[in-house]
Amino acid sequence: MKFNEDSRVKIPALLHLARLGYTYISRSKQFRLEENNIFSDIFKGSISNINPELSSGEVTKLLEDVSFKLKNDDLGRDFFKQLTNTSGIKLIDFDDFENNSFHITTELTNKNGEEEFRPDITVLINGMPLVFIEVKKPNNKQGVIDERNRINRRFTNAAFKTFTNITQLMIFSNNMEYEDGVIDPVYGAFYATSANGNLHFNYFREEENLNLTHLLKPENEDLENSILRDNNIVAIKNTDEFLTNKDYNKPTNRILTSLLSKDRLAFILQFGLAYVEEEIDGVNVIQKHIMRYPQIFATKAIKASLDKSIKKGIIWHTQGSGKTALAYYNVKFLTDYYQKKNIIPKFYFVVDRLDLANQAASEFGMRGLIVKRVNSRIEFLKDIKTISALQNSTGEPEISVINIQKFTEESTVEKVLDYDLNIQRIYFIDEAHRSYNPKGNYLINLLKSDENAIKIALTGTPLLKEVAKDYDSKAIFGDYIHKYYYNKSIADGYTLRLIREGINTQYKLQMQDIMDEILKKGTISKSDIFAHPKFAEPMLEYILTDLKAFRKTHQDDSLGAMVVCDSSDQAKALFAEFEKIYGTQTQDYLSVAEEKAKYGNNDSLKASLILHDINDKEYRKKDVKSFKAGDIDILFVYNMLLTGFDAKRLKKLYLARVVKHQNLLQTLTRVNRPYKNYKFGYVVDFADISKEFKITNDNYFQELQSELGDEMQNYSNLFKTREEIQEDKSRIKEFLFQYDTRNAENFSDQIIQISDKKRLQDIINILSSAKELRNIIRLQGDDDLLNGIDFFKLNQLLKVVQDRLASINFVENLDNEDENNNLLNVALEDIYFQFVKVSEEEMIIADQLRNDLRKTREELQRNIDQKDPEFITLREELERIFKNKNLDEVSQEDMRSNITLLKSVYARVNELNNKNSNINSKYNNDDKFTRIHKRIMEKGSISAQETQIHEALMDTKIMVDLLVLSNTNILKDGNDYFSDEVLSIIIQKFIDNKKMKLDFETTQNINQLVVNEYRQQSYIN
């Protein structure tokens, strides 16, 4: 069986989508507008169906309008607004989603001029290509990283702007289970939405028990045969591997069910996408975000609670999981939810700090919500007594951002309305582990403001009774609606693991000496000692030295630090010592001229002191913004910024005190946000938090009632020896007994579970010996010894294990790459390099050379007949150009010369591929018969016109395809029946029907070409 991504993943995925209710469109019937791939006939029919009031002319005008909007430079935002509109003219019927049309097709070309790409599977809703799927076979060397890099390159290409704009959802899979803890997504099935580069792959872990009996239609054999014929891969029809890969529980099929079952797809299209516009360096940048899976299931859990008339609860999602974004998505979802009940929702986002109010207002505004800031108690009193639904003139959804301190006893809703207006208030209560003491005024005022309000508490660290003693978060806000804890977030790549660094012994001894010296002077508190200049000066020196080394190691001066001080006084003392070294830290962050650097430092650092009693709120706000922008290197804090502060560049946390309970986890997670390609956040622990961390973490794990543990698998350790042939056969069978060697797909699943490289190498060795053994048997002529072992199958399995080992090595190289570079940076510290600036033109030429090489290489890989003498000549010519050359070492003239040669090779390969493509189209894109056709024409042994040869071969193809589909084992090696049957068909189609005069040798040659092509597709030689 041909064991590649088509046979193992793509075809089973097409069949699974068909079972989900999608209609397959043959590759020969892809009638669409080439500029945007909208299938115009399907579009017009579907739009007329869901908008029966439109005339045919109006539908045509709508298609023109959509096509025009898809050309905008807005990442498809205008089109998306039209796509999700639920009033007036609709592109999708969200009220009755089954009323839309659903189609799938394969290898649909996205083309603009000479630039093109073809996703493996394209999903059409009402004729619009809104989703595409790219697949790879399991254990391919670079997993799905290649696909991410490719799509990043394509989507930054202006030629593909229209396709970027129309695409709403992308799925990438190599049909493997996730390997948690891998920074780059290599293994598994991921999803994303369109972006202008830097595409983010999201994990998806299903949390609901889906009713597959309801979702999946029965298998349809006629449809299956049709899809196999259309993709010219009928040889896989009855193989065990194909049956295995059709399983609904395969990783690719699972994510297709989770995201493309019709209810889920409707949910994602209507509620799960967001455009985020923010100003970066003075330029407005548009990004497109898609709901993370915990946000999807939290939203569904909120709905389930509301359906049960539960009016309060807690969303426990770890820091960095996007709780503000979750609130935004739920404004969209709950607006629709309540409007269907003829209820008007009003949304409030409640915070307990001004900086969080500013941050939330900014986040909501960037996502397009109208944000109403409630800045005083009087304003809130007025708002709460207002019975109108919206307070803006645009009609866009809105949310009010308010500090809990604005709630007063007077701020309660009107009990009696003069007219019938059904309003439901929804409070999203941020950071619900703080400032919500039931014994205080603020909380009771919040709860009493509208006793009918929905109250959804958001927290990454709920308050536990073990800490608060008298009450916990559940007692105040109700049970957990949904939970998403650190272990899942780290596994999904939304947050980083943390590395704790204890300070070195030399520093500890030095600190102990200073403490002993100070304590001799009399009674003094430890806080006073820690704030003393004799303590602060060496501590700061350690911090500065460590931060500089940290940046040097990573070759990244953008990395920021925060010092969490023992007291406010210590923060002031450390900051004072900093100013002695680097000068006064003024508002414009320039050192004062008269303040000379103490040690004559040329690598000047900048810092800010963030305390509630230092500077005003606006000054602190500006400092925080400057830190996020990279203009400040270090923040000195005590209690401020330990929660709710997000700065991705903050990767080094210096802890000078033991923070307790939920505040400890909040503090530590300031450094766990993903940034560039960093794998960890770093905590320098001066205070020894290990004991407190264990207590706090254990409490939260108990609260989660998690059952954690590793699956242990034991493998026997067998050894291969080479003796007589029969003994070798026995040893091979014995060694492989624990594996399913009859079904390559099951075998692949078993191999994927193995991460021990030595074990994989042992399996490779035993399978390689089987390959060698077969050759020895054949060489000796002892063909009877070939019985008892399926050597062809073992050769196929060898490739599976080799791919698995290669993928493990690739991931290890990813992990070690940064470390090796860092070691090299240190090793080369004292080596002098001279860099000579070259023209900008040369840099562009180098890029052009790489691009031309890539295009030429890809064009060579696209060739379907690599035994063609002309192709071999071109490939050898390309190899000669770059033999023993490094692109970075060639001169400017060499570059120009090579570019000219590359363009020549590319043009000739492109011409050859176009010729092949023309022939291929005449055989319904069956590569096998294109090669057969060419070999016959090359020999010139048939005195017939080329059209006659084509007709005879097409008739032969139809009959042989039917023969293979109807006979399970007909392609097995050594089965003369297949060869005899094909020979009969050739005689009938060429000699009897077309009256060609073929001699015996020519007839046998044609027969051998056909038989070999089918067997080549069925087996790996």
JSON list of N, CA and C in Angstrom, two decimals, residues 780-828:
[
{"chain": "A", "resi": 780, "resn": "GLN", "atom": "N", "xyz": [20.38, -16.17, -3.12]},
{"chain": "A", "resi": 780, "resn": "GLN", "atom": "CA", "xyz": [20.71, -17.60, -3.08]},
{"chain": "A", "resi": 780, "resn": "GLN", "atom": "C", "xyz": [19.71, -18.45, -3.86]},
{"chain": "A", "resi": 781, "resn": "GLY", "atom": "N", "xyz": [18.57, -17.85, -4.23]},
{"chain": "A", "resi": 781, "resn": "GLY", "atom": "CA", "xyz": [17.56, -18.60, -4.96]},
{"chain": "A", "resi": 781, "resn": "GLY", "atom": "C", "xyz": [16.70, -19.48, -4.09]},
{"chain": "A", "resi": 782, "resn": "ASP", "atom": "N", "xyz": [16.78, -19.28, -2.75]},
{"chain": "A", "resi": 782, "resn": "ASP", "atom": "CA", "xyz": [15.98, -20.10, -1.83]},
{"chain": "A", "resi": 782, "resn": "ASP", "atom": "C", "xyz": [14.62, -19.45, -1.60]},
{"chain": "A", "resi": 783, "resn": "ASP", "atom": "N", "xyz": [13.83, -19.30, -2.67]},
{"chain": "A", "resi": 783, "resn": "ASP", "atom": "CA", "xyz": [12.60, -18.52, -2.58]},
{"chain": "A", "resi": 783, "resn": "ASP", "atom": "C", "xyz": [11.59, -19.11, -1.61]},
{"chain": "A", "resi": 784, "resn": "ASP", "atom": "N", "xyz": [11.70, -20.41, -1.34]},
{"chain": "A", "resi": 784, "resn": "ASP", "atom": "CA", "xyz": [10.74, -21.02, -0.42]},
{"chain": "A", "resi": 784, "resn": "ASP", "atom": "C", "xyz": [10.89, -20.45, 1.00]},
{"chain": "A", "resi": 785, "resn": "LEU", "atom": "N", "xyz": [12.09, -19.92, 1.30]},
{"chain": "A", "resi": 785, "resn": "LEU", "atom": "CA", "xyz": [12.32, -19.36, 2.63]},
{"chain": "A", "resi": 785, "resn": "LEU", "atom": "C", "xyz": [11.67, -17.97, 2.80]},
{"chain": "A", "resi": 786, "resn": "LEU", "atom": "N", "xyz": [11.15, -17.43, 1.70]},
{"chain": "A", "resi": 786, "resn": "LEU", "atom": "CA", "xyz": [10.46, -16.14, 1.81]},
{"chain": "A", "resi": 786, "resn": "LEU", "atom": "C", "xyz": [9.11, -16.30, 2.50]},
{"chain": "A", "resi": 787, "resn": "ASN", "atom": "N", "xyz": [8.60, -17.53, 2.58]},
{"chain": "A", "resi": 787, "resn": "ASN", "atom": "CA", "xyz": [7.31, -17.77, 3.22]},
{"chain": "A", "resi": 787, "resn": "ASN", "atom": "C", "xyz": [7.43, -17.62, 4.73]},
{"chain": "A", "resi": 788, "resn": "GLY", "atom": "N", "xyz": [6.33, -17.23, 5.34]},
{"chain": "A", "resi": 788, "resn": "GLY", "atom": "CA", "xyz": [6.28, -17.15, 6.80]},
{"chain": "A", "resi": 788, "resn": "GLY", "atom": "C", "xyz": [6.47, -15.75, 7.35]},
{"chain": "A", "resi": 789, "resn": "ILE", "atom": "N", "xyz": [7.06, -14.87, 6.56]},
{"chain": "A", "resi": 789, "resn": "ILE", "atom": "CA", "xyz": [7.23, -13.47, 6.97]},
{"chain": "A", "resi": 789, "resn": "ILE", "atom": "C", "xyz": [6.87, -12.58, 5.78]},
{"chain": "A", "resi": 790, "resn": "ASP", "atom": "N", "xyz": [6.08, -11.54, 6.02]},
{"chain": "A", "resi": 790, "resn": "ASP", "atom": "CA", "xyz": [5.72, -10.59, 4.97]},
{"chain": "A", "resi": 790, "resn": "ASP", "atom": "C", "xyz": [6.84, -9.55, 4.89]},
{"chain": "A", "resi": 791, "resn": "PHE", "atom": "N", "xyz": [7.85, -9.83, 4.07]},
{"chain": "A", "resi": 791, "resn": "PHE", "atom": "CA", "xyz": [9.02, -8.95, 4.02]},
{"chain": "A", "resi": 791, "resn": "PHE", "atom": "C", "xyz": [8.67, -7.57, 3.46]},
{"chain": "A", "resi": 792, "resn": "PHE", "atom": "N", "xyz": [7.74, -7.52, 2.52]},
{"chain": "A", "resi": 792, "resn": "PHE", "atom": "CA", "xyz": [7.32, -6.21, 2.01]},
{"chain": "A", "resi": 792, "resn": "PHE", "atom": "C", "xyz": [6.73, -5.35, 3.13]},
{"chain": "A", "resi": 793, "resn": "LYS", "atom": "N", "xyz": [5.92, -5.99, 3.96]},
{"chain": "A", "resi": 793, "resn": "LYS", "atom": "CA", "xyz": [5.30, -5.25, 5.06]},
{"chain": "A", "resi": 793, "resn": "LYS", "atom": "C", "xyz": [6.35, -4.76, 6.06]},
{"chain": "A", "resi": 794, "resn": "LEU", "atom": "N", "xyz": [7.32, -5.60, 6.38]},
{"chain": "A", "resi": 794, "resn": "LEU", "atom": "CA", "xyz": [8.37, -5.21, 7.33]},
{"chain": "A", "resi": 794, "resn": "LEU", "atom": "C", "xyz": [9.19, -4.05, 6.78]},
{"chain": "A", "resi": 795, "resn": "ASN", "atom": "N", "xyz": [9.39, -4.04, 5.46]},
{"chain": "A", "resi": 795, "resn": "ASN", "atom": "CA", "xyz": [10.10, -2.92, 4.85]},
{"chain": "A", "resi": 795, "resn": "ASN", "atom": "C", "xyz": [9.32, -1.62, 5.00]},
{"chain": "A", "resi": 796, "resn": "GLN", "atom": "N", "xyz": [8.01, -1.73, 4.91]},
{"chain": "A", "resi": 796, "resn": "GLN", "atom": "CA", "xyz": [7.12, -0.57, 5.12]},
{"chain": "A", "resi": 796, "resn": "GLN", "atom": "C", "xyz": [7.21, -0.10, 6.57]},
{"chain": "A", "resi": 797, "resn": "LEU", "atom": "N", "xyz": [7.23, -1.05, 7.50]},
{"chain": "A", "resi": 797, "resn": "LEU", "atom": "CA", "xyz": [7.29, -0.71, 8.92]},
{"chain": "A", "resi": 797, "resn": "LEU", "atom": "C", "xyz": [8.63, -0.08, 9.29]},
{"chain": "A", "resi": 798, "resn": "LEU", "atom": "N", "xyz": [9.70, -0.48, 8.59]},
{"chain": "A", "resi": 798, "resn": "LEU", "atom": "CA", "xyz": [11.01, 0.11, 8.83]},
{"chain": "A", "resi": 798, "resn": "LEU", "atom": "C", "xyz": [10.96, 1.62, 8.63]},
{"chain": "A", "resi": 799, "resn": "LYS", "atom": "N", "xyz": [10.27, 2.06, 7.59]},
{"chain": "A", "resi": 799, "resn": "LYS", "atom": "CA", "xyz": [10.17, 3.50, 7.32]},
{"chain": "A", "resi": 799, "resn": "LYS", "atom": "C", "xyz": [9.42, 4.22, 8.45]},
{"chain": "A", "resi": 800, "resn": "VAL", "atom": "N", "xyz": [8.42, 3.55, 9.03]},
{"chain": "A", "resi": 800, "resn": "VAL", "atom": "CA", "xyz": [7.66, 4.14, 10.14]},
{"chain": "A", "resi": 800, "resn": "VAL", "atom": "C", "xyz": [8.58, 4.41, 11.33]},
{"chain": "A", "resi": 801, "resn": "VAL", "atom": "N", "xyz": [9.40, 3.43, 11.69]},
{"chain": "A", "resi": 801, "resn": "VAL", "atom": "CA", "xyz": [10.28, 3.59, 12.85]},
{"chain": "A", "resi": 801, "resn": "VAL", "atom": "C", "xyz": [11.37, 4.62, 12.56]},
{"chain": "A", "resi": 802, "resn": "GLN", "atom": "N", "xyz": [11.89, 4.60, 11.34]},
{"chain": "A", "resi": 802, "resn": "GLN", "atom": "CA", "xyz": [12.90, 5.61, 10.98]},
{"chain": "A", "resi": 802, "resn": "GLN", "atom": "C", "xyz": [12.32, 7.02, 11.07]},
{"chain": "A", "resi": 803, "resn": "ASP", "atom": "N", "xyz": [11.08, 7.18, 10.64]},
{"chain": "A", "resi": 803, "resn": "ASP", "atom": "CA", "xyz": [10.43, 8.49, 10.73]},
{"chain": "A", "resi": 803, "resn": "ASP", "atom": "C", "xyz": [10.25, 8.92, 12.18]},
{"chain": "A", "resi": 804, "resn": "ARG", "atom": "N", "xyz": [9.89, 7.96, 13.05]},
{"chain": "A", "resi": 804, "resn": "ARG", "atom": "CA", "xyz": [9.71, 8.28, 14.46]},
{"chain": "A", "resi": 804, "resn": "ARG", "atom": "C", "xyz": [11.02, 8.74, 15.09]},
{"chain": "A", "resi": 805, "resn": "LEU", "atom": "N", "xyz": [12.11, 8.03, 14.81]},
{"chain": "A", "resi": 805, "resn": "LEU", "atom": "CA", "xyz": [13.41, 8.41, 15.36]},
{"chain": "A", "resi": 805, "resn": "LEU", "atom": "C", "xyz": [13.84, 9.77, 14.82]},
{"chain": "A", "resi": 806, "resn": "ALA", "atom": "N", "xyz": [13.59, 10.02, 13.54]},
{"chain": "A", "resi": 806, "resn": "ALA", "atom": "CA", "xyz": [13.96, 11.30, 12.95]},
{"chain": "A", "resi": 806, "resn": "ALA", "atom": "C", "xyz": [13.19, 12.45, 13.59]},
{"chain": "A", "resi": 807, "resn": "SER", "atom": "N", "xyz": [11.90, 12.22, 13.89]},
{"chain": "A", "resi": 807, "resn": "SER", "atom": "CA", "xyz": [11.09, 13.28, 14.49]},
{"chain": "A", "resi": 807, "resn": "SER", "atom": "C", "xyz": [11.55, 13.58, 15.91]},
{"chain": "A", "resi": 808, "resn": "ILE", "atom": "N", "xyz": [11.96, 12.55, 16.68]},
{"chain": "A", "resi": 808, "resn": "ILE", "atom": "CA", "xyz": [12.48, 12.77, 18.03]},
{"chain": "A", "resi": 808, "resn": "ILE", "atom": "C", "xyz": [13.77, 13.57, 17.97]},
{"chain": "A", "resi": 809, "resn": "ASN", "atom": "N", "xyz": [14.66, 13.20, 17.05]},
{"chain": "A", "resi": 809, "resn": "ASN", "atom": "CA", "xyz": [15.92, 13.93, 16.91]},
{"chain": "A", "resi": 809, "resn": "ASN", "atom": "C", "xyz": [15.66, 15.38, 16.52]},
{"chain": "A", "resi": 810, "resn": "PHE", "atom": "N", "xyz": [14.65, 15.59, 15.68]},
{"chain": "A", "resi": 810, "resn": "PHE", "atom": "CA", "xyz": [14.32, 16.96, 15.26]},
{"chain": "A", "resi": 810, "resn": "PHE", "atom": "C", "xyz": [13.88, 17.81, 16.45]},
{"chain": "A", "resi": 811, "resn": "VAL", "atom": "N", "xyz": [13.01, 17.24, 17.30]},
{"chain": "A", "resi": 811, "resn": "VAL", "atom": "CA", "xyz": [12.53, 17.97, 18.48]},
{"chain": "A", "resi": 811, "resn": "VAL", "atom": "C", "xyz": [13.68, 18.26, 19.43]},
{"chain": "A", "resi": 812, "resn": "GLU", "atom": "N", "xyz": [14.58, 17.27, 19.63]},
{"chain": "A", "resi": 812, "resn": "GLU", "atom": "CA", "xyz": [15.72, 17.49, 20.51]},
{"chain": "A", "resi": 812, "resn": "GLU", "atom": "C", "xyz": [16.62, 18.58, 19.97]},
{"chain": "A", "resi": 813, "resn": "ASN", "atom": "N", "xyz": [16.76, 18.62, 18.65]},
{"chain": "A", "resi": 813, "resn": "ASN", "atom": "CA", "xyz": [17.57, 19.67, 18.06]},
{"chain": "A", "resi": 813, "resn": "ASN", "atom": "C", "xyz": [16.95, 21.04, 18.29]},
{"chain": "A", "resi": 814, "resn": "LEU", "atom": "N", "xyz": [15.59, 21.08, 18.23]},
{"chain": "A", "resi": 814, "resn": "LEU", "atom": "CA", "xyz": [14.90, 22.35, 18.52]},
{"chain": "A", "resi": 814, "resn": "LEU", "atom": "C", "xyz": [15.22, 22.79, 19.94]},
{"chain": "A", "resi": 815, "resn": "ASP", "atom": "N", "xyz": [15.11, 21.85, 20.89]},
{"chain": "A", "resi": 815, "resn": "ASP", "atom": "CA", "xyz": [15.33, 22.19, 22.29]},
{"chain": "A", "resi": 815, "resn": "ASP", "atom": "C", "xyz": [16.77, 22.59, 22.56]},
{"chain": "A", "resi": 816, "resn": "ASN", "atom": "N", "xyz": [17.72, 21.93, 21.85]},
{"chain": "A", "resi": 816, "resn": "ASN", "atom": "CA", "xyz": [19.13, 22.16, 22.13]},
{"chain": "A", "resi": 816, "resn": "ASN", "atom": "C", "xyz": [19.71, 23.32, 21.34]},
{"chain": "A", "resi": 817, "resn": "GLU", "atom": "N", "xyz": [18.97, 23.79, 20.34]},
{"chain": "A", "resi": 817, "resn": "GLU", "atom": "CA", "xyz": [19.53, 24.81, 19.45]},
{"chain": "A", "resi": 817, "resn": "GLU", "atom": "C", "xyz": [19.90, 26.08, 20.21]},
{"chain": "A", "resi": 818, "resn": "ASP", "atom": "N", "xyz": [18.95, 26.57, 21.03]},
{"chain": "A", "resi": 818, "resn": "ASP", "atom": "CA", "xyz": [19.22, 27.79, 21.78]},
{"chain": "A", "resi": 818, "resn": "ASP", "atom": "C", "xyz": [20.38, 27.58, 22.75]},
{"chain": "A", "resi": 819, "resn": "GLU", "atom": "N", "xyz": [20.37, 26.41, 23.45]},
{"chain": "A", "resi": 819, "resn": "GLU", "atom": "CA", "xyz": [21.41, 26.13, 24.42]},
{"chain": "A", "resi": 819, "resn": "GLU", "atom": "C", "xyz": [22.77, 26.09, 23.75]},
{"chain": "A", "resi": 820, "resn": "ASN", "atom": "N", "xyz": [22.87, 25.44, 22.61]},
{"chain": "A", "resi": 820, "resn": "ASN", "atom": "CA", "xyz": [24.14, 25.36, 21.90]},
{"chain": "A", "resi": 820, "resn": "ASN", "atom": "C", "xyz": [24.61, 26.73, 21.44]},
{"chain": "A", "resi": 821, "resn": "ASN", "atom": "N", "xyz": [23.66, 27.53, 20.95]},
{"chain": "A", "resi": 821, "resn": "ASN", "atom": "CA", "xyz": [24.02, 28.89, 20.54]},
{"chain": "A", "resi": 821, "resn": "ASN", "atom": "C", "xyz": [24.53, 29.70, 21.71]},
{"chain": "A", "resi": 822, "resn": "ASN", "atom": "N", "xyz": [23.88, 29.54, 22.86]},
{"chain": "A", "resi": 822, "resn": "ASN", "atom": "CA", "xyz": [24.29, 30.30, 24.04]},
{"chain": "A", "resi": 822, "resn": "ASN", "atom": "C", "xyz": [25.70, 29.89, 24.48]},
{"chain": "A", "resi": 823, "resn": "LEU", "atom": "N", "xyz": [25.98, 28.57, 24.47]},
{"chain": "A", "resi": 823, "resn": "LEU", "atom": "CA", "xyz": [27.32, 28.10, 24.82]},
{"chain": "A", "resi": 823, "resn": "LEU", "atom": "C", "xyz": [28.35, 28.65, 23.85]},
{"chain": "A", "resi": 824, "resn": "LEU", "atom": "N", "xyz": [27.97, 28.73, 22.61]},
{"chain": "A", "resi": 824, "resn": "LEU", "atom": "CA", "xyz": [28.87, 29.27, 21.60]},
{"chain": "A", "resi": 824, "resn": "LEU", "atom": "C", "xyz": [29.14, 30.74, 21.86]},
{"chain": "A", "resi": 825, "resn": "ASN", "atom": "N", "xyz": [28.08, 31.47, 22.23]},
{"chain": "A", "resi": 825, "resn": "ASN", "atom": "CA", "xyz": [28.26, 32.89, 22.52]},
{"chain": "A", "resi": 825, "resn": "ASN", "atom": "C", "xyz": [29.31, 33.11, 23.61]},
{"chain": "A", "resi": 826, "resn": "VAL", "atom": "N", "xyz": [29.24, 32.28, 24.66]},
{"chain": "A", "resi": 826, "resn": "VAL", "atom": "CA", "xyz": [30.21, 32.40, 25.75]},
{"chain": "A", "resi": 826, "resn": "VAL", "atom": "C", "xyz": [31.60, 31.99, 25.28]},
{"chain": "A", "resi": 827, "resn": "ALA", "atom": "N", "xyz": [31.69, 30.90, 24.52]},
{"chain": "A", "resi": 827, "resn": "ALA", "atom": "CA", "xyz": [32.98, 30.40, 24.06]},
{"chain": "A", "resi": 827, "resn": "ALA", "atom": "C", "xyz": [33.69, 31.41, 23.15]},
{"chain": "A", "resi": 828, "resn": "LEU", "atom": "N", "xyz": [32.91, 32.20, 22.45]},
{"chain": "A", "resi": 828, "resn": "LEU", "atom": "CA", "xyz": [33.49, 33.16, 21.50]},
{"chain": "A", "resi": 828, "resn": "LEU", "atom": "C", "xyz": [33.64, 34.55, 22.09]}
]
